[in-house]
Amino acid sequence: MHKRGIKQWVVPGAILASTLVKSGIGLGSYSGQGTPPMFGDYEAQRHWMELTIHLPLRQWYTYDLPYWGLDYPPLTAYVSWLCGIIGAWIEPSWFALGTSRGIETQGSKFFMRSTVTVLDVLVYLPAILMFARTWQGSRSKRTQTIALLTLLFQPALLLIDFGHFQYNSVMLGFALFALNFFATGQDLLGAFFFVLSLGFKQMALYYAPAIGSYLLAKCIYLGPTYGTALFVRLAVITSVTFLLLFLPFLPPFAPISGIFDPITRIFPFARGLFEDKVANFWCASNVLLKWKNWASSSLLVKLSTGLTALGFLPGVVGLLHSGFKHQLSEKAASESHAQNDERLKHAPFLPLLPYALLTSSMSFFLFSFQVHEKTILLPLLPITLLLSGAHVDSSVFSWGALVNNTAVFSMWPLLKRDGLGVQYIATLLLWNRLIGYNPFRNPEKSFVQLLSLAVYSAGIVLHILEFVIAPPSRYPDMYPVLNVLVSTPVFVLTWLWSIKCGIEVAWALGGLGPGSGSVKPVTERRMSVGADGKGSYRQMGGRAVSLGYSESRKRAAYGGSSRASSVVGGEDELTVLPSGRHML
Amino acid sequence: MGILDTMRKTLRLKSSSSNFKNPTQIPPSTEQSAHKPSWFFGEMETSEWDLLVLSTSIKLLLYPAYRSTDFEVHRNWLAITHTLPISKWYLDTTSEWTLDYPPFFAYFEKVLSIPASFIDPKIVDLTNLNYDSWSAIAYQRTTVIITELVLGAALLRFVRGSVDPPTQRIISASLFLHPGFLIVDHIHFQYNGFMFGILLWSILRARDGNKLASGILFAILLNFKHIYMYFAPAYFVYLLRSFCLSPSGQLQIKNFLSLANAVIAVFVVSLGPFALMGQIPQVFSRLFPFTRGLNHAYWAPNFWALVTATDRIFLRYVTRTGTDIAVNLSGVASTSRGLVGDTVFAVLPNVKPIHTFIITLGFQVVWLVKLWQNPTYKSFLTALTLCGYSSFLFGWHVHEKAVLLVLVPLSLLAGERHAYFRTYLIASVAGVFSLFPLLFTPGESLLKVVYSTLWITFVYTAMRRQVYEFPKSLSYVILDTIEKVYLAGFLPLLAFTNFFPALIRWWMSTAVCIPSSKISCPELASRPTGASLTMEFLPLMLTSVYCAVGLVWGFLRLIFIYLHEETTYQGQLSGLR
C-alpha cells in the first residue's frame, strides 16, 4: 500500500490545481464590474439567466434588446435558463426581473463564477481528458499528462472565461468532443457535438469549413456506396440536432416567423467591420488604409467574405484532395465493411484536420466581419492541441507557444480594462513554466525562434512604455494600436504556417499527385485484429491518429528514409512507425 | 519538461535513499557538494525554480482576494513610520490600529514605506485611513511575497547539507507552500513567512553548529514580533547548556560573553532609541495589552476551547435538570458572545492570566529538564516545538493564527519516523482546518479548501513513503484506526460548517432576509440577536473544539515521543550533536 506514490495523483492533482487557479482568477474583477449603466459581458450572461427564467420562450430573443438582448444560439439560452433556475432557488434576488440588473453582491458573483467552473468541468474537462487518450493515444503516459496540463492551464482561455467572464470553454469543449469522436471514427457523434458547439455559440462557425470538408472528404474516401450512406446519415443527424435545438422556436410551438428572432439576433450584419481594436487584418491595415473612407460598407462585407473564403480555401482543398487521393476502391470498402475494419473508421487524412481547423479559424479571425479580440480563442484551440503533443524542440511547439502568448498579449487592452493585469502576469508565468517554455534560453535560432524573440521583446517594451509614459493626447489609442501592429503579423504568419504544414502533412500522407493511396499496408490491418475491446486506442486508433504522427510523417517525407522517422516521435516508447513506413 | 521533471526528480531522489535509515552512512549526494556560500538564486535547481514560479503565480492571483483589517493595520504602520519621527511611533493614536509590534518591525515598516512613498504617496498618508486603492494592495501584497523569500532561502539551505536531502526537500517544499502562510499571509495579510524565515535561519544555524548566530538571529526575531517569546525557554536552556557550558558543566566564559554581548547589542539597537527617549514603558504597554480575555472572538483550538465548551455543556445540563449548582450569571451570556473581552465561565471556576502562565511553565519544565540533560539539535528542535505547542494550548488570549508556531517547527521533525509524521499529520490537518474560519467569503472559502486539500494530499503521499513502518502491535493498530477516523471526521465537519448557515437561513426564512449571511463571520457575529446567535456560532464552536481535540492529542503524542527518545530508534536527526 505504501508503495503507491505521487504519480497516480498527478492527473487528479492537476485538475484540482487548475480548479484552484480558476477560482483564484475568479477572485478578481470581471468585465464591466462597477461600470453602470451597461456593465459588460458578465452582466450580459447574468441578464440572460434573469430573462430566460422570467419570460416565456417567445420573448427571449425580443425582450428589451438594447440592454444586452440575447444574441447567442438557443443552447446558450437553455443553459442560462438552467443556471438561472438554480441561482434563483438559492437566492431569488440575484435574478429578479428588472431589479437585479447590475447586481454585484459577493454571493451572486460567486454563483456566476461557479457556473463557469461547473460547466467547464462538465464539458471542457472531459473533452481534454478524452483528447489526451484518443489523439495522444499512442504516446506515453507522460506525454498525455503534459498534453493535459498544457490544455488545462491555457492562459487565454482561463483569463477570458474565469476572469473576463464568458462560457467559451463550453463551445470549445463541444468542438473538441467532435474532434475526439472523429478520431475514434464515430463521425455521427462528432457531427452531433459540433452542432451542439454551434448551437452554444455561433463563433464555432469558424471551424465549420474545416469540419465540413473533413466529413465530406471522409464520404469521398469511403467510395460511392458507403460514402453516400455516411453522407445521408450525417445530413440527417445534423439537421435533426439543429431542429431539436430550435424546436421551441418552430411550428407547432411558435409561428413560422418566430424563427427569425433568434436568427437575426445571432447574425448581426448591421454592425461595422470591426468594433474595438482587434489584431486582425482589417484593424491593422486600417492604420494606413482607412477602409471606411473609401469603401462602402457593403463592399467591405463582400471583400471580407471573399478574403475569408480565400483564407480557409487551402485547408478545405487539402482535405478534399486527400479524400480523393486515398479513396477506397469499392471492393476494399465492402471488404472492410464486412470485417468491420479500422480502415472504415479512421481516415488517413485525419492528421490534416487540426491544421485545417487552424487555417480556417485563423482566416476567419483575420479577415471576417465583426471580430472580437476574444475570438482568438478559436484558432488557439487547434494550435494548442498540436502544441500539447509536440516535443519541446519541435517547430510546432515554438509556434504553439508563440501564438498562445501573443494571443494573451493581444487581449491585454481588454484585460487591462477588466482589471485583470496581475492575473495576466500570473497565468502567463504559470503556463509557460508548466510547459517548460523559455524562448530566451534556447540556443538554436530558427525563424520562429527569432520571431518569438522579436515579438516578446516588442511586447515587453510596449508594456514598459505603457506603464511609464501616458499616451499623447493626440493618440489616446496609441498603445492598443501598437499592440495590434505587434500581434497581427504573428497571426498572419501562423495562418500561413498552418497552410504550409497542411501541405507538408498532405504530402507526407502520400504525395500531392494522384497516388495509389488505396493500396493499404497489410500490417496495419493485422495489428488491428488484436486490438479489440477497450483500452485498444493505443494500438489501433491512436496509432494512425496520434498528433505526433503527422509530425513524424512529415519529417519522414523530408528525410526520405524510415530511419529519420524513427528518430522522431521523440521521447515515446510507443512510436508511430511501423504503419507509417508502409505508407511511404 | 517543467513540472513533470520536477516530480520525476523528486521520485528518483527518493527512491535512491528510500531505505536509508542509518544516520552515520551519509551517501555522497549532489546536495552536499552544493553547500557553498553564494547568493541563493545561483544555486537553485530547476525543480526549485518550478516551485517558486508556480507558487508565486498562485500568490499573484490572490492580490484581489479578501483582506482582513490587518491590511489596514500594516498600511497604517507604513504611514506612522514614514511620516512621524521615531519619538512618536509608539505614541500615535490617529488610527485605532496603533503600532504594537517591537521596534525591529517598525524599522522594517520604515524601510518598506520608502518605496511605497514613491509608488503612491497616499499609502503613507497618516490621515488617509482605510486606504485600499489598487496601488496600495499591489504594493503591500508584493512586499509579502518578496519578504517571504527569506523563508524560501532558509528552506533551501535546509536541504543543502541535510542528513537526508530527499526527505528534507519534501519538508522544505511543504513549508514554503504551507496553507497556513497562504491563508494568513497572502489572503488575510500578515508577514509570517518573513518572520518564520528568520526563525528557520536561526534553527538552521543551530543545526549547522553555529549556536552564536542562532542565538543572535533569535534575538533579532524577538524584536520583530514578540510572540516568538513562546520559544524563548527552549532557546535559553539550549544555548546555555550547549554553548555557554562545556559538556562537563563548566562555564565557557568566552562563549557566554560573546552570546550575552551579542544579544544585548541586538536589544540595544532595537530598544535603545526608545530607552533614550524614556519611552520603554510606553512601548511595553503597547506590546503587552493585558486587557483581553481568555479566548479570542473565535476560540483558538486550544485547551481553553475544550474547557469553555465543557462549561457550556455543564450549563446546559444545569439549566435542564435544575441541579443546585451555583451558576455565574454573567458567564451565561459571556462565552459565546464572540466579543473581545473577558471570558467568564458559568459553571467552572474562572481562569486568570496567572493560571495560564503557571500551567504553561509547569509543562515546559518537563521538557526543559530533558533538554538540559540532552542538548542535541534534535532535542532542541523537539523542545522548541513543545514550547510553542504548550504556549498555544494553554496561553492567555491566544489567536488561532498562532497555530503556525506549532506547525512550522513540527514540520522539521516530520521526516524522523512514523510516530513524528503521524503527530505532524494530525496537528497539521487540525491546525490548518482551524485557520479556515479566518476566511469566510465564498470565493476564498473554496480556494482555501482546494489548496489545503492539494497540499495535504501531496505532502501525505510524498512523506508516507519516507517514514512507513509496519504496525508493531494491536494497540498500535487500534490507535491508528482511531486517528484515521478522527482525520476522516474533518470531511463531515467541513460539509457541516459550509452548509449549516445556509440551512439555518432556509429554516428561518420567514424572517427578513439577512444580506449575505451565508458568511459565518466572527466580526459580523454580534449582529444577529436571540436564538440565532448560538446557531450562528455553532459551526465555529464545533470547528474550534474538534480541532482542539486533535491538537491536544498531537501535543500528548509529541511529549510521549520526546520523553521516550532513547528507547527506540528515533530518526536521522538524532545523529546531529
mmCIF file of C-alpha atoms in Angstrom, chain B residues 333-463:
data_model
loop_
_atom_site.group_PDB
_atom_site.id
_atom_site.type_symbol
_atom_site.label_atom_id
_atom_site.label_comp_id
_atom_site.label_asym_id
_atom_site.label_seq_id
_atom_site.Cartn_x
_atom_site.Cartn_y
_atom_site.Cartn_z
ATOM 1 C CA ALA B 333 -24.167 35.419 28.497
ATOM 2 C CA SER B 334 -20.462 35.778 28.061
ATOM 3 C CA THR B 335 -18.861 32.787 26.494
ATOM 4 C CA SER B 336 -20.271 32.543 23.057
ATOM 5 C CA ARG B 337 -20.775 36.204 22.505
ATOM 6 C CA GLY B 338 -17.701 36.426 20.375
ATOM 7 C CA LEU B 339 -16.536 39.755 21.657
ATOM 8 C CA VAL B 340 -13.008 40.545 22.604
ATOM 9 C CA GLY B 341 -13.390 40.790 26.298
ATOM 10 C CA ASP B 342 -13.270 38.787 29.429
ATOM 11 C CA THR B 343 -14.491 35.214 29.219
ATOM 12 C CA VAL B 344 -16.451 34.260 32.299
ATOM 13 C CA PHE B 345 -17.393 30.673 32.888
ATOM 14 C CA ALA B 346 -20.880 29.912 34.053
ATOM 15 C CA VAL B 347 -20.184 26.736 35.988
ATOM 16 C CA LEU B 348 -16.458 26.085 36.084
ATOM 17 C CA PRO B 349 -14.114 28.214 38.189
ATOM 18 C CA ASN B 350 -12.760 31.196 36.323
ATOM 19 C CA VAL B 351 -9.287 31.363 34.886
ATOM 20 C CA LYS B 352 -6.884 34.229 35.415
ATOM 21 C CA PRO B 353 -3.797 35.074 33.342
ATOM 22 C CA ILE B 354 -1.545 33.866 36.141
ATOM 23 C CA HIS B 355 -3.131 30.415 35.959
ATOM 24 C CA THR B 356 -2.412 30.039 32.284
ATOM 25 C CA PHE B 357 1.112 31.225 32.909
ATOM 26 C CA ILE B 358 1.707 28.663 35.648
ATOM 27 C CA ILE B 359 0.259 25.802 33.623
ATOM 28 C CA THR B 360 2.336 26.673 30.584
ATOM 29 C CA LEU B 361 5.533 26.997 32.582
ATOM 30 C CA GLY B 362 4.799 23.861 34.549
ATOM 31 C CA PHE B 363 4.572 21.851 31.362
ATOM 32 C CA GLN B 364 7.645 23.445 29.919
ATOM 33 C CA VAL B 365 9.814 22.498 32.884
ATOM 34 C CA VAL B 366 9.292 18.847 31.962
ATOM 35 C CA TRP B 367 10.994 19.001 28.592
ATOM 36 C CA LEU B 368 13.373 21.777 29.501
ATOM 37 C CA VAL B 369 14.904 19.426 32.074
ATOM 38 C CA LYS B 370 15.136 16.801 29.378
ATOM 39 C CA LEU B 371 16.712 19.328 27.031
ATOM 40 C CA TRP B 372 19.211 20.274 29.691
ATOM 41 C CA GLN B 373 20.259 16.657 30.013
ATOM 42 C CA ASN B 374 20.361 16.039 26.303
ATOM 43 C CA PRO B 375 21.167 19.255 24.464
ATOM 44 C CA THR B 376 21.355 17.878 20.910
ATOM 45 C CA TYR B 377 19.948 19.632 17.862
ATOM 46 C CA LYS B 378 17.009 17.297 17.593
ATOM 47 C CA SER B 379 16.248 17.512 21.271
ATOM 48 C CA PHE B 380 16.336 21.273 20.934
ATOM 49 C CA LEU B 381 14.014 21.177 17.953
ATOM 50 C CA THR B 382 11.503 18.998 19.788
ATOM 51 C CA ALA B 383 11.649 21.053 22.950
ATOM 52 C CA LEU B 384 11.248 24.196 20.878
ATOM 53 C CA THR B 385 8.176 22.763 19.217
ATOM 54 C CA LEU B 386 6.764 21.701 22.556
ATOM 55 C CA CYS B 387 7.352 25.173 23.997
ATOM 56 C CA GLY B 388 5.413 26.723 21.140
ATOM 57 C CA TYR B 389 2.831 23.996 21.449
ATOM 58 C CA SER B 390 2.201 24.387 25.166
ATOM 59 C CA SER B 391 2.032 28.166 24.886
ATOM 60 C CA PHE B 392 -0.505 27.817 22.125
ATOM 61 C CA LEU B 393 -2.583 25.309 24.037
ATOM 62 C CA PHE B 394 -2.555 26.976 27.444
ATOM 63 C CA GLY B 395 -1.727 30.610 26.792
ATOM 64 C CA TRP B 396 -3.885 33.622 27.611
ATOM 65 C CA HIS B 397 -5.836 35.105 24.718
ATOM 66 C CA VAL B 398 -4.194 33.002 22.055
ATOM 67 C CA HIS B 399 -5.099 33.803 18.498
ATOM 68 C CA GLU B 400 -5.826 30.945 16.102
ATOM 69 C CA LYS B 401 -3.061 32.192 13.793
ATOM 70 C CA ALA B 402 -0.549 31.283 16.493
ATOM 71 C CA VAL B 403 -1.002 27.658 15.487
ATOM 72 C CA LEU B 404 1.759 28.328 12.973
ATOM 73 C CA LEU B 405 4.121 28.451 15.928
ATOM 74 C CA VAL B 406 3.323 24.782 16.390
ATOM 75 C CA LEU B 407 3.096 23.654 12.791
ATOM 76 C CA VAL B 408 6.290 25.203 11.433
ATOM 77 C CA PRO B 409 8.860 23.715 13.847
ATOM 78 C CA LEU B 410 6.900 20.470 13.958
ATOM 79 C CA SER B 411 7.258 20.142 10.184
ATOM 80 C CA LEU B 412 11.018 19.932 10.562
ATOM 81 C CA LEU B 413 10.548 16.788 12.629
ATOM 82 C CA ALA B 414 8.016 15.199 10.300
ATOM 83 C CA GLY B 415 10.520 13.066 8.434
ATOM 84 C CA GLU B 416 12.073 11.492 11.509
ATOM 85 C CA ARG B 417 9.924 8.414 11.774
ATOM 86 C CA HIS B 418 6.356 7.358 11.566
ATOM 87 C CA ALA B 419 5.387 8.489 15.061
ATOM 88 C CA TYR B 420 6.572 12.033 14.370
ATOM 89 C CA PHE B 421 4.964 12.014 10.964
ATOM 90 C CA ARG B 422 1.636 10.929 12.375
ATOM 91 C CA THR B 423 1.797 13.656 15.025
ATOM 92 C CA TYR B 424 2.652 16.153 12.328
ATOM 93 C CA LEU B 425 -0.193 14.950 10.142
ATOM 94 C CA ILE B 426 -2.844 15.239 12.845
ATOM 95 C CA ALA B 427 -1.590 18.587 14.073
ATOM 96 C CA SER B 428 -1.305 19.949 10.515
ATOM 97 C CA VAL B 429 -4.765 18.889 9.439
ATOM 98 C CA ALA B 430 -6.345 20.182 12.636
ATOM 99 C CA GLY B 431 -4.221 23.328 12.636
ATOM 100 C CA VAL B 432 -4.857 24.257 9.026
ATOM 101 C CA PHE B 433 -8.531 23.499 9.376
ATOM 102 C CA SER B 434 -8.703 25.729 12.420
ATOM 103 C CA LEU B 435 -7.463 28.579 10.237
ATOM 104 C CA PHE B 436 -10.375 28.198 7.827
ATOM 105 C CA PRO B 437 -12.761 30.486 9.745
ATOM 106 C CA LEU B 438 -10.331 33.346 9.102
ATOM 107 C CA LEU B 439 -11.690 33.401 5.571
ATOM 108 C CA PHE B 440 -15.441 33.439 5.268
ATOM 109 C CA THR B 441 -16.135 34.998 1.869
ATOM 110 C CA PRO B 442 -17.364 32.394 -0.638
ATOM 111 C CA GLY B 443 -14.622 32.643 -3.259
ATOM 112 C CA GLU B 444 -11.809 32.485 -0.743
ATOM 113 C CA SER B 445 -13.522 29.666 1.123
ATOM 114 C CA LEU B 446 -13.469 27.473 -1.953
ATOM 115 C CA LEU B 447 -9.870 28.380 -2.567
ATOM 116 C CA LYS B 448 -8.632 27.607 0.946
ATOM 117 C CA VAL B 449 -10.281 24.194 0.874
ATOM 118 C CA VAL B 450 -8.979 23.253 -2.565
ATOM 119 C CA TYR B 451 -5.483 24.469 -1.790
ATOM 120 C CA SER B 452 -5.269 22.743 1.575
ATOM 121 C CA THR B 453 -6.581 19.501 0.094
ATOM 122 C CA LEU B 454 -3.962 19.592 -2.630
ATOM 123 C CA TRP B 455 -1.259 20.381 -0.138
ATOM 124 C CA ILE B 456 -2.100 17.649 2.336
ATOM 125 C CA THR B 457 -2.521 15.087 -0.439
ATOM 126 C CA PHE B 458 0.903 15.703 -1.870
ATOM 127 C CA VAL B 459 2.643 16.036 1.476
ATOM 128 C CA TYR B 460 0.996 12.862 2.684
ATOM 129 C CA THR B 461 1.732 10.745 -0.383
ATOM 130 C CA ALA B 462 5.297 12.013 -0.601
ATOM 131 C CA MET B 463 6.127 11.696 3.089
#
